[in-house]
Amino acid sequence: MQKYSVFSLIKNAFSDHQNWEVAWKDPTPKKEYDVIIIGGGGHGLATAYYLAKEHNITNVAIIEKGWIGGGNVGRNTTIIRSNYMHDDNALFSEFGMDLWRKMSQDLNYNVMFSPRGIINLAHSDAQMNAYSRRGNSMRLNGIDAVLLNREEVQKRIPMADFSDNVRFPIFGGLMQPSAGTARHDAVAWGYARQADSMGVDIIQNCEVTGFDVNNGKIVGVRTSRGDIKAKKVGLCVAGSTNILAEMLNMTLPIETHLLQACVSEPVKPLLDHVVTFGAGHFYCSQSDKGEMVMGGDLDGYNSYSQRGNLPTLQHVLTEGIAMFPFLSKLKMLRTWGGIMDMSMDGSPIIDKTHIDGLYLNCGWCYGGFKATPASGWTFAHTIAQDRVHELNSGYSLNRFNTGDLIDEKGLGTKTWIS
Amino acid sequence: MLYIFCPHCGLRSQNEFAYGGDATVKRPELNKEISDQEWNNFVYLRKSPRGKHLELWHHISGCRQWIKVERDTSTHEIFKTYKADELTE
């Protein structure tokens, strides 16, 4: 594989950039693989990459119904963080932060990781107390957390509404300075390119239509491009998890919901951090192009439509304007939606299933993108070793049955209760 | 914007309603021995189909009645609405 560097850039400039190698091939599916990963999103690509890199398993296929980068990995708001209170989430995410920091070097692909810090705003004394508790929990788990008072927040984001006559005055906030953003497409392309170079087949435009299960063991996958045999199969399909589960006669603690995001027209740099509104569900950061990238609530009812509905967008942007009044002057450039695999406690599932050789990775709710490397790493471990890693042991499928829920915010699919 | 036909009030905009989730889930019977698995199925497991979905909506800014709505989860087409105690097809 051609190494990307300033020298290769200069060299290719002489031939008008016509001679770059393709980043990944377009193979026809083989008859059989050791492992098939269903879903060529960030998590699927990362899983294949770590299977090859950490476990030397390279006879792997990624089967993707659409195209690489067309799903949620290209539809998120690119936020990376590990500001969790519960140990399972905190340790998992902080392990991921480490992978994020090394990712550009590791993949030889600039993912533009930008640790610009995230600030969660607090709008009451009670919320400050809650953030103080969360911040302390984070620090005990080795994650950086700083509790900011009103003046310290104002210094960092002076454009927020600090006037006297507001419904939700800013009391302060919790900051994780090492959190940030990364270029989401680059993450998908970087993982795809490296996985491909190590022998993984990335098969696009290939829809899974069924599974072959024999005596409680997975033996293969039926697809729109023919039947493919496999010793092990991993599901990494986010919002489509329930569709595949139905083919397997499985019912999961997952509902598929729609989450919208939007960007404004580009403006000059003014927002240095990722900021979340504490009195509702709204988050905002500024992209390198200058656009304000925003997101918030689910549309609120089961949806597979991948496009949003106006009432929710209006509601989310009302919160945005309450936090940053200047947003009302900006024109909206684009809005879009992605379908989320909302788990019942708001935390993900990375586990084995009752079918031998079938592994499940789903339930990412609002936080799939930031989990990409850690999810791929632990899922690869779970598949290769046929046992869960310590880091994803809390993310079991059975926890709903045993009562070991990880209810980080008491949020799940039930947005109508929150 | 969804427009939902409330069987009590008529056609109203989505803004008047709150969503209540899958309407096909049945609570285990009272006064019966119930296993953890049955509770798990009732509380947590959902089919979440792509296509026709029977769901509860609460007409919270209207008549405050719960109703059942049959809606397509990929096109948002609403086929039929029912009163909460009405039998569905």
Coordinates of C-alpha atoms in Angstrom, one line a residue:
Chain A
M1 CA 0.0 0.0 0.0
Q2 CA 1.1 3.5 -0.9
K3 CA 2.1 5.4 2.3
Y4 CA 0.5 8.9 2.6
S5 CA 3.1 11.6 3.4
V6 CA 4.1 15.0 2.3
F7 CA 6.6 13.3 -0.1
S8 CA 3.9 11.2 -1.8
L9 CA 1.8 14.3 -2.0
I10 CA 4.6 16.2 -3.8
K11 CA 5.4 13.3 -6.0
N12 CA 1.8 12.9 -7.1
A13 CA 1.5 16.6 -7.7
F14 CA 3.9 16.2 -10.7
S15 CA 1.4 13.8 -12.4
D16 CA -1.6 16.0 -11.6
H17 CA -2.7 13.5 -8.9
Q18 CA -3.8 11.0 -11.6
N19 CA -1.7 8.1 -10.3
W20 CA -2.9 7.6 -6.7
E21 CA -3.7 4.0 -5.8
V22 CA -7.3 3.3 -5.1
A23 CA -7.9 3.5 -1.3
W24 CA -9.7 0.2 -1.2
K25 CA -10.6 -2.5 -3.8
D26 CA -14.0 -3.6 -5.0
P27 CA -13.7 -7.4 -4.8
T28 CA -16.3 -10.0 -5.7
P29 CA -17.3 -12.0 -2.6
K30 CA -15.4 -15.3 -2.0
K31 CA -17.3 -18.5 -1.3
E32 CA -16.2 -18.6 2.3
Y33 CA -14.6 -16.4 5.0
D34 CA -13.4 -16.9 8.6
V35 CA -15.3 -13.9 9.7
I36 CA -18.0 -11.8 8.1
I37 CA -18.8 -8.4 9.5
I38 CA -22.2 -7.1 8.4
G39 CA -22.3 -3.4 8.2
G40 CA -19.5 -1.3 6.7
G41 CA -19.9 1.7 9.0
G42 CA -17.3 3.0 11.4
H43 CA -17.7 0.2 13.9
G44 CA -17.7 -2.6 11.2
L45 CA -14.6 -1.2 9.5
A46 CA -12.8 -0.7 12.8
T47 CA -13.7 -4.3 13.8
A48 CA -12.3 -5.7 10.6
Y49 CA -9.2 -3.6 11.0
Y50 CA -8.5 -4.7 14.6
L51 CA -9.3 -8.3 13.7
A52 CA -6.5 -8.1 11.2
K53 CA -4.1 -6.0 13.3
E54 CA -4.5 -7.4 16.8
H55 CA -5.6 -11.0 16.1
N56 CA -4.1 -11.8 12.7
I57 CA -7.4 -12.8 11.2
T58 CA -7.4 -11.4 7.7
N59 CA -9.8 -13.8 5.8
V60 CA -12.6 -11.3 6.6
A61 CA -15.3 -9.7 4.6
I62 CA -17.3 -6.6 5.4
I63 CA -20.7 -6.7 3.8
E64 CA -22.3 -3.3 3.3
K65 CA -25.8 -2.7 1.8
G66 CA -25.0 0.8 0.7
W67 CA -21.6 2.4 0.4
I68 CA -18.7 3.1 2.8
G69 CA -19.3 6.4 4.6
G70 CA -23.0 6.6 3.7
G71 CA -24.5 5.6 7.0
N72 CA -24.3 7.0 10.5
V73 CA -20.5 7.3 10.3
G74 CA -21.1 10.1 7.7
R75 CA -24.2 11.5 9.5
N76 CA -23.0 12.2 13.0
T77 CA -21.9 15.5 14.6
T78 CA -18.3 14.2 15.0
I79 CA -18.1 14.6 18.8
I80 CA -15.5 12.5 20.8
R81 CA -15.7 12.4 24.5
S82 CA -15.5 10.1 27.6
N83 CA -17.3 12.2 30.1
Y84 CA -19.2 9.3 31.7
M85 CA -19.9 8.6 35.3
H86 CA -20.4 4.9 35.4
D87 CA -17.3 2.7 35.3
D88 CA -18.3 0.6 32.4
N89 CA -18.9 3.6 30.1
A90 CA -16.0 5.6 31.5
L91 CA -13.3 3.0 31.2
F92 CA -14.5 1.9 27.8
S93 CA -14.7 5.4 26.4
E94 CA -11.4 6.5 27.9
F95 CA -9.7 3.5 26.3
G96 CA -11.2 4.8 23.1
M97 CA -9.8 8.3 23.7
D98 CA -6.4 6.8 23.7
L99 CA -7.0 5.1 20.3
W100 CA -8.4 8.4 19.0
R101 CA -5.2 10.2 20.0
K102 CA -3.1 7.7 18.1
M103 CA -5.5 7.2 15.2
S104 CA -4.0 9.4 12.5
Q105 CA -0.5 7.8 12.9
D106 CA -1.9 4.4 13.3
L107 CA -4.0 4.5 10.2
N108 CA -1.6 6.7 8.2
Y109 CA -4.7 8.9 7.5
N110 CA -5.3 12.3 8.9
V111 CA -8.6 12.0 10.8
M112 CA -8.2 15.6 12.0
F113 CA -8.7 14.8 15.6
S114 CA -9.1 18.0 17.4
P115 CA -9.2 17.8 21.2
R116 CA -10.9 21.2 21.7
G117 CA -12.7 20.2 24.9
I118 CA -16.4 19.8 25.6
I119 CA -18.4 21.9 28.0
N120 CA -21.7 20.7 29.5
L121 CA -23.6 23.8 30.7
A122 CA -25.4 23.7 34.0
H123 CA -28.4 25.9 34.7
S124 CA -29.1 25.4 38.4
D125 CA -27.3 24.6 41.7
A126 CA -28.7 21.1 41.6
Q127 CA -27.2 20.6 38.1
M128 CA -23.8 22.0 39.3
N129 CA -23.9 19.4 42.2
A130 CA -24.7 16.6 39.7
Y131 CA -21.8 17.7 37.4
S132 CA -19.5 17.9 40.4
R133 CA -20.3 14.3 41.2
R134 CA -19.9 13.2 37.6
G135 CA -16.6 15.1 37.3
N136 CA -15.3 13.5 40.5
S137 CA -16.3 10.1 39.2
M138 CA -14.5 10.8 35.9
R139 CA -11.3 11.9 37.7
L140 CA -11.4 8.7 39.8
N141 CA -11.3 6.8 36.5
G142 CA -8.4 8.8 35.2
I143 CA -10.4 11.1 32.9
D144 CA -9.8 14.8 32.9
A145 CA -12.7 16.9 34.2
V146 CA -12.9 20.5 35.3
L147 CA -15.8 22.2 37.0
L148 CA -16.2 25.7 35.7
N149 CA -18.1 28.5 37.4
R150 CA -20.1 31.1 35.5
E151 CA -17.2 33.5 35.0
E152 CA -15.0 30.7 33.7
V153 CA -17.6 29.6 31.2
Q154 CA -18.1 33.2 30.1
K155 CA -14.4 33.5 29.4
R156 CA -14.5 30.4 27.2
I157 CA -17.8 31.0 25.4
P158 CA -18.6 34.7 25.7
M159 CA -21.2 34.4 22.9
A160 CA -23.6 32.4 25.1
D161 CA -26.5 34.2 26.7
F162 CA -25.2 35.6 29.9
S163 CA -27.8 38.3 30.2
D164 CA -29.9 38.7 33.3
N165 CA -33.3 38.0 31.9
V166 CA -33.0 34.4 30.7
R167 CA -35.2 31.4 31.4
F168 CA -32.1 29.1 31.9
P169 CA -29.2 31.2 33.3
I170 CA -25.8 29.6 33.1
F171 CA -24.5 28.7 36.5
G172 CA -21.4 27.0 35.3
G173 CA -20.4 23.8 33.5
L174 CA -18.4 20.6 33.4
M175 CA -15.6 20.5 31.0
Q176 CA -13.6 17.6 29.6
P177 CA -10.6 19.4 28.0
S178 CA -9.4 16.3 26.2
A179 CA -12.6 15.7 24.4
G180 CA -13.1 17.1 20.9
T181 CA -14.0 16.3 17.3
A182 CA -12.6 14.4 14.3
R183 CA -13.3 14.3 10.6
H184 CA -15.9 11.5 10.4
D185 CA -15.5 10.6 6.8
A186 CA -11.7 10.3 7.3
V187 CA -12.3 7.8 10.1
A188 CA -14.4 5.6 7.8
W189 CA -11.9 6.0 4.9
G190 CA -8.9 5.5 7.0
Y191 CA -10.1 2.3 8.6
A192 CA -11.4 1.0 5.2
R193 CA -8.1 1.7 3.5
Q194 CA -6.0 -0.1 6.2
A195 CA -8.4 -3.0 6.6
D196 CA -8.3 -3.5 2.8
S197 CA -4.5 -3.4 2.7
M198 CA -4.3 -6.2 5.3
G199 CA -6.5 -8.4 3.2
V200 CA -10.1 -7.6 4.3
D201 CA -12.7 -7.7 1.5
I202 CA -14.9 -4.7 1.5
I203 CA -18.1 -5.7 -0.4
Q204 CA -20.4 -2.8 -1.0
N205 CA -23.9 -2.8 -2.5
C206 CA -24.5 -6.2 -1.0
E207 CA -27.6 -6.6 1.1
V208 CA -28.0 -9.4 3.7
T209 CA -31.2 -11.3 3.0
G210 CA -30.9 -14.2 5.5
F211 CA -28.8 -16.3 7.7
D212 CA -27.8 -20.0 7.6
V213 CA -27.9 -21.5 11.1
N214 CA -27.3 -25.2 11.7
N215 CA -27.7 -26.8 15.1
G216 CA -27.5 -23.5 16.9
K217 CA -24.3 -22.6 15.0
I218 CA -24.0 -19.9 12.3
V219 CA -22.7 -21.3 9.0
G220 CA -23.2 -18.5 6.6
V221 CA -25.0 -15.5 5.3
R222 CA -27.4 -15.1 2.4
T223 CA -26.9 -11.9 0.4
S224 CA -28.1 -10.2 -2.7
R225 CA -24.7 -11.2 -4.3
G226 CA -25.0 -14.9 -3.4
D227 CA -24.6 -17.1 -0.3
I228 CA -21.4 -16.8 1.6
K229 CA -20.1 -19.3 4.2
A230 CA -18.6 -18.1 7.4
K231 CA -17.3 -19.5 10.7
K232 CA -18.2 -16.3 12.6
V233 CA -20.5 -13.5 11.8
G234 CA -20.6 -10.1 13.6
L235 CA -23.6 -7.7 13.3
C236 CA -22.6 -4.0 13.3
V237 CA -25.6 -2.4 11.6
A238 CA -26.8 0.2 14.1
G239 CA -30.4 1.3 13.2
S240 CA -30.9 -1.8 11.0
T241 CA -30.2 -4.2 13.9
N242 CA -33.9 -5.1 14.4
I243 CA -34.3 -6.0 10.7
L244 CA -31.5 -8.5 10.9
A245 CA -32.6 -9.8 14.3
E246 CA -36.0 -10.6 12.9
M247 CA -34.4 -12.8 10.3
L248 CA -32.7 -14.6 13.2
N249 CA -36.0 -14.8 15.2
M250 CA -34.4 -12.7 17.9
T251 CA -36.1 -9.9 19.8
L252 CA -33.8 -7.3 21.2
P253 CA -33.9 -4.5 23.8
I254 CA -33.5 -2.0 20.9
E255 CA -35.8 0.4 19.1
T256 CA -34.9 2.2 16.0
H257 CA -35.3 6.0 16.2
L258 CA -34.4 8.9 14.0
L259 CA -31.9 11.5 15.1
Q260 CA -31.4 14.8 13.2
A261 CA -28.4 17.0 12.8
C262 CA -27.9 20.2 10.9
V263 CA -25.2 22.7 9.9
S264 CA -25.4 26.5 9.4
E265 CA -23.7 28.5 6.8
P266 CA -20.0 28.9 7.5
V267 CA -18.9 31.9 9.6
K268 CA -15.5 33.0 10.9
P269 CA -14.1 31.0 13.9
L270 CA -15.9 31.9 17.1
L271 CA -16.6 28.8 19.0
D272 CA -13.5 27.0 20.3
H273 CA -15.2 24.1 22.1
V274 CA -18.1 21.6 21.8
V275 CA -20.9 23.0 24.0
T276 CA -24.0 21.2 25.2
F277 CA -27.1 23.0 26.6
G278 CA -28.0 21.7 30.1
A279 CA -31.7 22.5 30.2
G280 CA -32.6 20.4 27.2
H281 CA -30.9 18.4 24.5
F282 CA -28.8 20.5 22.2
Y283 CA -25.1 20.4 21.3
C284 CA -23.0 22.6 19.1
S285 CA -19.5 22.8 17.7
Q286 CA -17.9 24.7 14.8
S287 CA -16.4 22.7 12.0
D288 CA -13.1 23.6 10.4
K289 CA -15.0 25.0 7.5
G290 CA -16.8 27.4 9.9
E291 CA -20.2 25.8 9.9
M292 CA -22.0 25.5 13.2
V293 CA -22.7 21.8 13.6
M294 CA -25.8 21.1 15.7
G295 CA -27.9 18.3 16.9
G296 CA -30.3 17.4 19.7
D297 CA -33.3 15.2 20.4
L298 CA -34.7 12.2 18.6
D299 CA -37.7 12.7 16.5
G300 CA -39.4 10.7 19.3
Y301 CA -41.2 7.8 17.6
N302 CA -39.9 4.7 15.9
S303 CA -38.5 5.5 12.5
Y304 CA -36.4 4.0 9.7
S305 CA -36.8 6.9 7.3
Q306 CA -33.3 8.5 7.5
R307 CA -34.9 11.9 7.1
G308 CA -36.2 14.2 9.8
N309 CA -39.4 16.0 10.7
L310 CA -39.7 19.7 11.2
P311 CA -41.2 20.0 14.7
T312 CA -38.2 18.3 16.3
L313 CA -35.7 20.4 14.4
Q314 CA -37.6 23.6 15.4
H315 CA -37.6 22.4 19.1
V316 CA -33.9 21.7 19.0
L317 CA -33.0 25.0 17.4
T318 CA -35.2 26.9 19.9
E319 CA -32.9 25.4 22.6
G320 CA -29.9 26.4 20.5
I321 CA -31.0 30.0 20.2
A322 CA -31.7 30.1 24.0
M323 CA -28.1 29.1 24.5
F324 CA -26.4 31.0 21.6
P325 CA -28.7 33.9 20.6
F326 CA -26.5 34.6 17.5
L327 CA -27.6 31.4 15.9
S328 CA -30.9 33.1 15.0
K329 CA -29.0 35.2 12.5
L330 CA -27.5 32.3 10.7
K331 CA -29.0 30.5 7.6
M332 CA -29.3 26.8 7.8
L333 CA -27.2 25.1 5.2
R334 CA -28.2 21.4 5.5
T335 CA -30.2 19.2 7.7
W336 CA -30.2 15.4 7.7
G337 CA -31.1 12.4 9.8
G338 CA -29.7 9.0 10.7
I339 CA -31.4 6.0 12.3
M340 CA -30.2 5.1 15.8
D341 CA -30.2 1.8 17.6
M342 CA -31.7 3.0 20.9
S343 CA -31.1 0.6 23.7
M344 CA -33.4 0.5 26.7
D345 CA -30.9 1.8 29.2
G346 CA -29.0 4.1 26.8
S347 CA -25.9 2.0 26.8
P348 CA -24.6 -0.2 24.1
I349 CA -24.4 -4.0 23.6
I350 CA -21.2 -5.8 22.5
D351 CA -21.7 -9.5 23.2
K352 CA -22.0 -13.1 22.1
T353 CA -25.5 -14.4 21.3
H354 CA -27.3 -17.6 21.9
I355 CA -26.3 -18.7 18.3
D356 CA -22.7 -20.0 18.3
G357 CA -20.5 -17.9 16.2
L358 CA -22.9 -14.9 16.0
Y359 CA -21.8 -11.7 17.7
L360 CA -23.8 -8.6 18.3
N361 CA -22.7 -5.0 18.4
C362 CA -25.5 -2.5 18.7
G363 CA -27.4 -0.1 21.0
W364 CA -25.2 3.0 20.4
C365 CA -27.9 5.5 20.9
Y366 CA -26.5 9.1 20.6
G367 CA -22.9 8.1 21.0
G368 CA -21.9 5.8 18.2
F369 CA -19.2 7.9 16.5
K370 CA -17.0 8.6 19.5
A371 CA -17.0 4.9 20.3
T372 CA -15.8 3.8 16.9
P373 CA -12.3 2.7 17.8
A374 CA -13.1 1.2 21.2
S375 CA -16.1 -0.6 19.8
G376 CA -14.1 -2.1 16.9
W377 CA -11.3 -3.1 19.2
T378 CA -13.4 -4.8 21.8
F379 CA -15.8 -6.4 19.2
A380 CA -12.7 -7.8 17.3
H381 CA -11.5 -9.2 20.6
T382 CA -15.0 -10.7 21.4
I383 CA -15.1 -12.3 17.9
A384 CA -11.5 -13.5 17.7
Q385 CA -11.4 -15.0 21.3
D386 CA -15.1 -16.0 21.5
R387 CA -15.3 -14.2 24.8
V388 CA -15.9 -10.7 25.9
H389 CA -13.1 -8.4 26.9
E390 CA -13.0 -6.8 30.4
L391 CA -13.8 -3.5 28.7
N392 CA -17.1 -4.6 27.2
S393 CA -18.1 -7.1 29.9
G394 CA -20.7 -4.6 31.2
Y395 CA -22.2 -4.3 27.7
S396 CA -23.9 -7.7 27.9
L397 CA -27.1 -8.5 26.1
N398 CA -28.3 -10.3 29.3
R399 CA -28.0 -7.3 31.6
F400 CA -31.7 -6.3 31.0
N401 CA -32.7 -9.8 32.3
T402 CA -30.4 -9.7 35.3
G403 CA -31.0 -6.1 36.2
D404 CA -27.4 -4.9 35.7
L405 CA -28.4 -1.9 33.6
I406 CA -26.0 0.9 32.9
D407 CA -28.4 3.8 33.1
E408 CA -26.0 6.6 32.7
K409 CA -28.7 9.3 32.3
G410 CA -31.8 7.2 32.7
L411 CA -32.3 7.7 29.0
G412 CA -33.1 5.0 26.5
T413 CA -35.7 4.8 23.8
K414 CA -38.2 6.4 26.1
T415 CA -37.8 9.9 25.1
W416 CA -41.4 10.6 25.9
I417 CA -40.6 10.1 29.6
S418 CA -37.4 12.2 29.6
Chain B
M1 CA -45.2 17.1 10.3
L2 CA -47.4 14.1 11.0
Y3 CA -51.1 14.6 11.0
I4 CA -52.8 12.1 13.3
F5 CA -56.6 11.4 13.3
C6 CA -57.7 11.4 16.9
P7 CA -60.8 9.2 17.1
H8 CA -62.2 11.6 19.6
C9 CA -61.2 15.0 18.2
G10 CA -60.5 14.6 14.5
L11 CA -57.4 15.3 12.4
R12 CA -54.8 17.2 14.5
S13 CA -51.1 18.0 14.1
Q14 CA -48.3 15.9 15.7
N15 CA -47.5 18.9 18.0
E16 CA -50.6 18.0 20.1
F17 CA -49.5 14.5 20.8
A18 CA -46.9 12.6 22.8
Y19 CA -45.6 9.3 21.7
G20 CA -46.2 6.2 23.9
G21 CA -44.3 3.4 22.2
D22 CA -45.3 -0.1 20.9
A23 CA -49.0 -0.8 21.5
T24 CA -48.7 -4.6 21.0
V25 CA -46.7 -5.2 24.2
K26 CA -48.8 -7.0 26.8
R27 CA -48.3 -6.7 30.5
P28 CA -48.1 -10.0 32.2
E29 CA -51.3 -11.0 34.0
L30 CA -51.8 -9.9 37.6
N31 CA -52.0 -12.6 40.3
K32 CA -49.9 -15.0 38.3
E33 CA -46.5 -16.5 38.8
I34 CA -44.3 -14.4 36.5
S35 CA -40.7 -15.3 35.6
D36 CA -37.9 -12.8 35.2
Q37 CA -37.8 -13.7 31.5
E38 CA -41.5 -12.7 31.1
W39 CA -40.8 -9.3 32.9
N40 CA -37.8 -8.8 30.7
N41 CA -39.8 -9.5 27.5
F42 CA -42.5 -7.0 28.6
V43 CA -40.2 -4.2 29.9
Y44 CA -37.3 -4.3 27.5
L45 CA -37.8 -6.4 24.3
R46 CA -39.3 -4.7 21.3
K47 CA -39.7 -5.9 17.7
S48 CA -39.3 -2.3 16.3
P49 CA -40.4 -3.4 12.8
R50 CA -39.6 -1.5 9.6
G51 CA -43.0 -1.0 8.1
K52 CA -46.4 -1.3 9.8
H53 CA -46.2 -0.5 13.5
L54 CA -49.1 -0.3 16.0
E55 CA -48.2 2.3 18.6
L56 CA -49.7 4.4 21.4
W57 CA -50.0 8.2 21.2
H58 CA -51.3 10.4 23.9
H59 CA -53.4 13.4 22.8
I60 CA -51.8 15.4 25.6
S61 CA -52.7 18.9 24.3
G62 CA -56.1 17.8 23.2
C63 CA -58.6 15.4 24.7
R64 CA -55.8 13.8 26.8
Q65 CA -56.9 10.3 25.7
W66 CA -54.5 7.6 24.7
I67 CA -55.1 6.3 21.2
K68 CA -53.6 3.6 19.0
V69 CA -52.1 4.5 15.7
E70 CA -51.1 2.2 12.9
R71 CA -48.1 3.9 11.1
D72 CA -45.4 2.9 8.6
T73 CA -42.1 3.5 10.3
S74 CA -40.2 4.1 7.0
T75 CA -42.8 6.2 5.1
H76 CA -44.7 7.7 8.1
E77 CA -48.0 6.9 6.4
I78 CA -50.8 6.5 8.9
F79 CA -53.2 3.8 7.9
K80 CA -55.7 3.8 10.8
T81 CA -56.2 5.1 14.3
Y82 CA -58.2 3.4 17.1
K83 CA -59.5 4.3 20.5
A84 CA -57.3 2.8 23.3
D85 CA -59.8 0.1 24.1
E86 CA -60.8 -0.6 20.5
L87 CA -59.8 -3.9 19.0
T88 CA -57.3 -3.7 16.2
E89 CA -57.4 -5.7 13.1

